[in-house]
Structure formats: structure tokens, C-alpha cells
Amino acid sequence: MRFTNATLPDGSRHDIEVEAGRISALLPASVAASGADTIDLGGTLVLPPLVDGHIHLDKTLLGLPWVPNQSAGNQVSDRIEAERRVRAARTVPEFETGSNLVRQIVASGTLHMRSHVDIDNQLGLKNLDEVLKIREHFQGLVTIEIVAFPQSGILRSPGTAELLDEAIAQGADLVGGLDPVGIDGDLDAHLDTVFAIASRRGAGVDIHLHDGGEGGLAQILAIAARTESNGLQGKVAVSHAFALGSVSTDSVTRAADRLARAGVAIMSHGPGGATIPPLKLLREHGVEVFGGSDNIRDAWSPFGNGDMLDRAMQIGYRANFRHDAELAIAFDMVTAAAARVLGLKDYGFKVGGPADFVTVEATTLAEAVATRKRRGLVVKAGRIVAKDGVLI
Ligand SMILES: [Zn+2]
């Protein structure tokens, strides 16, 4: 199998030779190759598969008739209550809507993701069951890492700690958390619970942290301290971390060094209504910074489509990126950096690597991020799995 006339991100033109699902060679581009086993890419840009480092497959309402986002406050606690009302009225299983989202995501070139899954004392492990079914249904096409996410808090939803532990036993990969102070009102009790389960089960940690200012920063530093004391360096992430964008440069610079030392990664989705962490500063200080969609067409947000080139553009827009080298940072956040955070061992477009890639009508990475044109082909293990934005 050969894909001819591919433009690689470095601007070079090659034919991609595929054997047994892997890239066996990158050859000089053909002048006029043809044959049953040859697909001419016509010089389109070939990118590694996109990676969504933060999504909520169980929350989306994608594929259902429009569900009005009810008027309510925009505090995290307001949105939790708004979501409970939407959930109570829901008749279609999460497996169905989550599967709609996976199909749309794969068609846009994403082949790996980390999904948070709601767990509280009303839901129990119902949503986990649904997302485990989604993971099994789409295995071989897309990898799905699962975070057991206490959306209603841990202390304020008694029984959730035990459910989080059971979720890991049943197949979730990481323990989540949510604003230890802002939602649960007890930093130590919240983090003690999360890190105890993670240590005991050998799981990673990914904590939603919306709390801003110095108070939020103190929580981020507490997460870094616990990461080190539990020996979980490289397995912990803080999602959103709005606080890093709302404190002084001195404070965030010190925090960046602390986070880098502790091996704590930071996820940003390019928030519309909150401060964004200083992505370049964090990277320059050695912090792994990655991207994700977060909410897509759910009770939290009417927006989003799961397209990680769209997301890279939004991250770049919010971060005030203008130069091509900056757009490359946004692209890295939704590809290689996210892959490292997800611990994907077999990731990357290279000879010997998996024949996984996506094509886009652009000449450079920066153009792909800025124009985010519809994807041509999505190829998984040498097989075309989507074409022109539609799953095959
Ligand atoms: Zn989230």
C-alpha cells in the first residue's frame, strides 16, 4: 500500500509506504504513480493524528434535537444544577450521543482522547458503564482514556469517594477532582481522597481547577506537592488552571518551575470567559501543556465540535498567538504534547511507526491551524477510516 505525493510538516514531499499497518518507508515522491494499491494525495499536507486531551463523552447531547441551555448562573455550582435538570429529562442513553461524538471526532482526524466521566452519588457508575461500552465499541479505531470525574464534588456528594475507587477497579484509568476549595471547601480532604485512590490503584490524576487567583494557585501548588510525595510525577494533570493566568508574572513563574519539577501537566481548552494560563511561559519553564475540547453541545456549553484543529485555533486566538512558531505550539498541544500526557507509547508519524495520519488542504502546519479546512483522509493503521469529514 502506498500513499503518494504527501507534503510533510517540514515541507518535504514523500510517498508513504505502508506494510502491516505501519509506515515501512518514506520514499522520494513519485512523478506519476498509479496502481490498485496506490492513493495519490496530490501534495496535501499529512499530519499525525490529532489528540483530544480533555473531553466529556457522557455529557454531550450531540445528535439530539437542540436542547435549550436553560438560564441559570454561570458559576460552576450553577452549571452543576443546570446539568442535573438536563440529565433528569434525558431519554437517549449516553452510549448513543457519546458514539455520535466519537464518529464526528474521528472524521476530523482525532484518534486518541481522554474522556472525563461523571460520577456522583446520584449517577453511581451508570455513565462509566456507558463510556466503557463506547470504548469497547470503537476499540481498534480510537483509544479512549477514562477519568473518574466527581462532577458534584467528593465531600458534598457522600459516597463518591468509594465510587471513584470502584470506577478505577472497573476500568477507569485516572482519578479526577474538582475545585477542592471552591466546590468541596476542604483542600486537604479532597486531595487526600484523590491521591490515596490513585496511589493505591496505580492510577493517574487529572483535576478540574476553575478556582482563580492566589487561592487557586495555592491549590495547584498543593497538587504539585502531593504528586511528588506520592511518586506520581508525569501522571498528574490540572485541567483549566485559570489561576495561572490571573496571578502576577512572578507568582506564575515560580509555579511553573514547581509544576515542571513535579511533572504536573496543564490542560487548556482556550477558555472564552476565563483567564488562560500563560502557555508559552509554562512551556519555556518545562511544563507539559496540552489541549482538549472540554464541553461539546452539552449543559455546560452550546459550542464545540470536537475538531482539534478548530481547538488549536481557539487556543491560539485566546493566547494571542500570531507567528507561525506560535501556531506550531497550539498544534503541538493537540498532537505530540497531548500524546505524551496520555502516555501513548506508539504515537507519531515516522518510519516504523503506526500508519496513522490525517490529510488537510494546507501547505504548512500554521496554515492548517489558521484555516482548519475540512480533512481529506483519516488513515488508521494504513486503512482509510474517514473521507471528506465522514466516517467510512
Ligand atoms: Zn472538563
XYZ file of C-alpha atoms and ligand atoms in Angstrom:
393
model
C 0.000 0.000 0.000
C 1.388 3.388 -0.952
C 0.140 6.950 -0.393
C 1.945 9.135 -2.911
C 2.791 12.841 -3.033
C 2.353 13.680 0.619
C 3.605 17.027 1.919
C 5.051 16.501 5.400
C 5.023 19.204 8.094
C 8.704 20.028 7.330
C 7.663 20.884 3.769
C 9.279 17.837 2.151
C 7.375 15.738 -0.401
C 7.299 11.953 0.031
C 5.480 8.750 -0.786
C 4.339 6.840 2.282
C 4.878 3.097 2.040
C 2.657 1.066 4.373
C 3.096 -2.554 5.391
C 1.045 -4.404 8.004
C -0.451 -1.174 9.314
C 2.878 0.579 9.821
C 4.944 3.088 7.858
C 7.655 0.928 6.300
C 9.362 3.691 4.300
C 9.209 7.321 3.263
C 10.276 7.388 -0.384
C 11.003 10.208 -2.813
C 7.698 11.460 -4.199
C 6.515 9.701 -7.357
C 6.127 11.645 -10.550
C 3.179 9.626 -11.781
C 2.461 6.644 -9.582
C -0.666 4.639 -10.111
C -1.987 1.215 -9.328
C -4.581 -0.596 -7.296
C -2.637 -0.193 -4.100
C -1.721 3.463 -4.637
C -3.533 6.567 -3.454
C -2.316 9.926 -4.767
C -2.532 12.574 -2.034
C -1.805 15.298 -4.589
C 0.561 17.246 -2.373
C -1.851 17.731 0.533
C -0.393 18.134 3.994
C -0.094 14.971 6.082
C -0.366 15.409 9.842
C -0.062 12.973 12.733
C -3.407 12.008 14.265
C -4.963 14.659 16.496
C -5.282 14.006 20.225
C -8.069 15.355 22.442
C -6.691 15.602 25.961
C -9.965 16.550 27.646
C -13.469 15.683 26.544
C -16.742 14.654 28.224
C -18.262 11.847 26.139
C -21.050 11.224 28.649
C -22.279 14.820 28.784
C -22.772 15.602 25.094
C -26.237 15.859 23.571
C -24.853 15.617 20.035
C -27.329 14.162 17.566
C -30.388 15.032 19.650
C -32.804 17.818 18.726
C -31.468 21.085 20.137
C -31.699 21.102 23.928
C -32.042 24.708 25.118
C -29.399 25.785 27.581
C -31.607 26.979 30.430
C -30.999 30.346 32.002
C -29.005 29.907 35.168
C -25.946 31.459 36.692
C -22.550 30.723 35.254
C -20.792 29.666 38.448
C -19.581 26.072 38.452
C -22.213 25.225 41.091
C -24.973 26.791 38.904
C -23.929 24.711 35.920
C -23.895 21.525 38.021
C -27.538 22.170 38.949
C -28.460 23.074 35.347
C -26.918 19.821 34.171
C -28.899 17.807 36.713
C -32.112 19.158 35.180
C -30.988 18.250 31.650
C -29.934 14.819 32.867
C -33.303 14.167 34.516
C -35.121 14.914 31.250
C -32.812 12.799 29.131
C -34.251 9.713 27.398
C -31.447 8.760 24.989
C -28.602 6.708 26.507
C -25.173 8.316 26.773
C -23.797 5.483 24.665
C -25.707 6.823 21.680
C -24.818 10.518 21.977
C -21.244 9.762 23.004
C -20.896 7.482 19.974
C -22.180 10.301 17.734
C -19.393 12.451 19.107
C -16.711 9.793 18.641
C -17.710 9.344 14.987
C -17.559 13.100 14.393
C -14.220 13.376 16.174
C -12.585 10.544 14.255
C -13.811 12.036 10.965
C -11.919 15.216 11.856
C -8.695 13.298 12.435
C -8.599 12.593 16.179
C -7.584 9.020 17.023
C -6.827 9.370 20.745
C -8.682 11.022 23.586
C -9.024 11.367 27.338
C -12.637 11.483 28.496
C -13.769 12.563 31.925
C -16.871 10.669 33.094
C -19.295 11.977 35.718
C -19.514 10.015 38.935
C -21.601 11.087 41.932
C -23.984 9.582 44.447
C -26.989 10.057 42.156
C -25.452 8.636 38.986
C -23.328 5.978 40.625
C -21.295 4.294 37.890
C -24.002 4.498 35.201
C -22.116 6.936 32.965
C -18.915 4.959 33.398
C -20.720 1.855 32.130
C -21.877 3.816 29.062
C -18.423 5.163 28.263
C -16.803 1.767 28.837
C -19.259 0.453 26.220
C -18.241 3.267 23.854
C -14.566 2.446 24.392
C -15.159 -1.207 23.595
C -17.340 -0.406 20.579
C -14.691 1.826 18.983
C -11.577 -0.102 20.008
C -9.221 -0.528 17.080
C -10.328 2.854 15.739
C -9.672 5.220 18.612
C -8.060 4.958 22.050
C -10.084 6.359 24.963
C -8.541 7.037 28.347
C -11.122 7.451 31.114
C -11.025 9.800 34.112
C -13.413 9.039 37.003
C -14.679 12.590 37.500
C -16.502 13.704 40.680
C -18.631 16.377 38.968
C -20.666 17.016 42.136
C -17.634 17.147 44.410
C -16.424 14.423 46.733
C -17.252 15.688 50.220
C -20.521 17.331 49.198
C -21.673 14.115 47.497
C -21.192 11.460 50.203
C -20.346 8.030 48.818
C -18.463 9.457 45.831
C -15.024 8.533 47.202
C -15.981 4.852 47.268
C -17.478 5.138 43.776
C -14.268 6.700 42.405
C -12.280 3.805 43.822
C -14.695 1.281 42.322
C -14.543 3.137 38.964
C -10.803 2.561 38.768
C -11.354 -1.114 39.610
C -13.866 -1.324 36.743
C -11.591 0.179 34.106
C -11.217 3.931 34.551
C -7.574 4.973 34.159
C -7.331 8.141 36.239
C -8.896 9.711 39.317
C -10.439 13.132 38.714
C -11.097 16.013 41.040
C -12.945 19.327 41.070
C -12.082 22.622 42.775
C -11.110 21.215 46.200
C -11.795 24.598 47.826
C -14.427 26.152 45.542
C -16.700 23.116 45.450
C -15.764 20.924 48.416
C -14.467 23.617 50.755
C -11.644 21.404 52.040
C -8.362 21.296 50.148
C -6.703 18.564 52.199
C -9.679 16.240 52.495
C -10.375 16.435 48.749
C -6.771 15.894 47.647
C -6.136 13.221 50.293
C -9.013 11.201 48.845
C -7.965 11.634 45.209
C -4.299 10.844 45.768
C -4.966 7.921 48.119
C -7.053 6.175 45.457
C -4.527 6.973 42.715
C -1.602 5.667 44.757
C -3.382 2.523 45.869
C -4.652 1.707 42.367
C -1.599 2.851 40.395
C -3.765 5.348 38.517
C -3.048 8.847 37.221
C -4.786 12.044 38.350
C -6.476 14.812 36.329
C -8.157 17.562 38.365
C -10.541 20.251 37.056
C -9.475 23.507 38.687
C -11.541 26.609 37.914
C -10.745 28.470 41.163
C -8.759 31.575 40.216
C -6.308 33.989 41.798
C -3.814 33.242 44.552
C -6.353 30.871 46.151
C -6.470 28.768 43.012
C -2.698 28.927 42.672
C -2.289 27.582 46.215
C -4.386 24.564 45.225
C -2.247 23.965 42.131
C 0.897 24.053 44.286
C -0.726 21.638 46.747
C -1.401 19.261 43.842
C 2.280 19.522 42.827
C 3.395 18.726 46.391
C 1.152 15.669 46.603
C 2.274 14.499 43.170
C 5.844 14.367 44.444
C 5.083 12.863 47.838
C 3.076 10.088 46.161
C 5.691 9.456 43.473
C 3.219 10.272 40.691
C 5.469 12.576 38.632
C 4.404 12.535 34.982
C 0.997 11.042 35.789
C -0.835 14.143 37.057
C -2.587 16.947 35.180
C -4.509 20.048 36.179
C -7.246 20.942 33.712
C -8.075 24.618 33.071
C -5.869 26.054 35.839
C -7.367 29.508 35.213
C -5.466 30.731 38.281
C -2.178 30.572 36.377
C -3.497 33.343 34.135
C -4.757 35.565 36.928
C -1.733 35.968 39.215
C 1.434 38.039 38.871
C 4.197 37.001 36.466
C 6.450 36.394 39.474
C 3.933 34.029 41.048
C 3.248 32.103 37.857
C 6.967 31.838 37.035
C 7.674 30.279 40.444
C 4.656 27.989 39.998
C 5.877 26.940 36.542
C 9.211 25.775 37.958
C 7.349 23.911 40.698
C 5.000 22.211 38.221
C 7.875 21.241 35.921
C 9.792 19.694 38.827
C 6.729 17.756 39.977
C 5.861 16.583 36.455
C 2.375 18.091 36.556
C 0.866 18.883 33.124
C -1.574 21.712 32.401
C -4.585 21.372 30.067
C -6.189 24.382 28.411
C -9.145 24.424 26.033
C -8.753 28.110 25.197
C -11.497 29.327 27.547
C -13.904 32.004 26.345
C -14.824 33.541 29.673
C -11.893 32.898 31.985
C -8.211 33.682 32.179
C -5.943 31.403 30.155
C -2.652 30.128 31.632
C 0.453 31.692 30.021
C 1.119 28.755 27.715
C 4.476 29.884 26.318
C 5.889 30.803 29.724
C 4.857 27.430 31.122
C 6.456 25.566 28.211
C 9.635 27.612 28.475
C 9.874 26.519 32.100
C 9.459 22.860 31.166
C 5.775 22.335 31.935
C 3.915 19.955 29.632
C 0.984 21.946 28.257
C -1.743 20.202 26.270
C -5.163 20.875 24.762
C -8.658 19.440 24.836
C -12.208 20.196 23.711
C -13.878 20.128 27.109
C -17.659 20.515 26.752
C -19.295 19.947 23.375
C -23.011 20.616 22.889
C -23.974 19.852 26.467
C -25.490 21.510 29.537
C -22.209 23.364 30.107
C -21.619 24.707 26.613
C -23.702 25.004 23.433
C -20.475 25.243 21.411
C -17.744 22.905 20.241
C -17.490 20.257 17.537
C -14.574 18.045 18.624
C -12.328 19.221 15.770
C -8.884 19.621 17.339
C -7.618 21.916 14.566
C -10.534 24.225 15.449
C -9.478 23.866 19.078
C -5.843 24.656 18.289
C -7.053 27.817 16.535
C -9.166 28.794 19.548
C -6.282 28.172 21.941
C -4.023 30.275 19.715
C -6.611 33.030 19.460
C -7.061 33.226 23.238
C -3.294 33.076 23.798
C -2.753 35.904 21.298
C -0.579 33.695 19.094
C 0.307 35.309 15.756
C 3.598 33.894 14.494
C 3.878 30.550 12.723
C 6.107 29.265 15.522
C 3.327 30.111 17.994
C 0.686 28.343 15.899
C 3.023 25.333 15.972
C 2.781 25.424 19.778
C -1.015 25.301 19.552
C -0.688 22.364 17.132
C 1.755 20.575 19.429
C -0.763 20.903 22.276
C -3.318 18.847 20.323
C -0.856 16.272 18.989
C 2.541 15.300 20.448
C 2.226 17.041 23.837
C -1.218 15.564 24.460
C 0.080 12.160 23.348
C 2.868 12.368 25.943
C 0.411 13.278 28.695
C -1.840 10.386 27.696
C 1.198 8.102 27.798
C 0.735 6.961 24.195
C 3.766 4.785 23.562
C 3.140 4.172 19.881
C 2.450 7.693 18.633
C 3.994 9.795 15.903
C 4.385 9.933 12.154
C 7.697 8.182 11.407
C 9.203 5.187 9.651
C 8.422 2.186 11.825
C 5.515 3.997 13.472
C 1.824 3.271 13.011
C 0.388 4.308 9.632
C -1.994 6.729 11.335
C -2.395 10.176 9.798
C -4.789 12.820 8.571
C -4.628 14.940 5.433
C -5.643 18.571 5.154
C -5.639 21.076 2.270
C -2.847 23.279 3.550
C 0.826 23.815 2.825
C 2.115 24.263 6.392
C 1.150 23.484 9.983
C 0.446 27.130 10.664
C -1.923 27.339 7.706
C -3.674 24.155 8.855
C -4.295 25.677 12.303
C -5.376 29.056 10.976
C -7.683 27.792 8.210
C -8.643 24.413 9.738
C -10.020 23.205 6.420
C -12.058 20.030 6.265
C -9.961 16.896 6.483
C -9.396 14.840 3.335
C -8.465 11.379 4.560
C -8.151 9.954 8.039
C -5.977 6.847 7.962
C -5.705 4.350 10.806
C -3.169 1.500 10.548
C -2.942 2.113 6.788
C -6.714 1.886 6.313
C -8.853 4.867 5.291
C -11.411 5.293 8.089
C -12.853 8.672 7.099
C -13.011 10.750 3.938
C -14.076 14.376 3.434
C -15.260 14.648 7.027
C -17.379 11.480 7.012
C -16.593 8.219 8.782
C -16.441 5.244 6.440
Zn -13.999 19.342 31.684
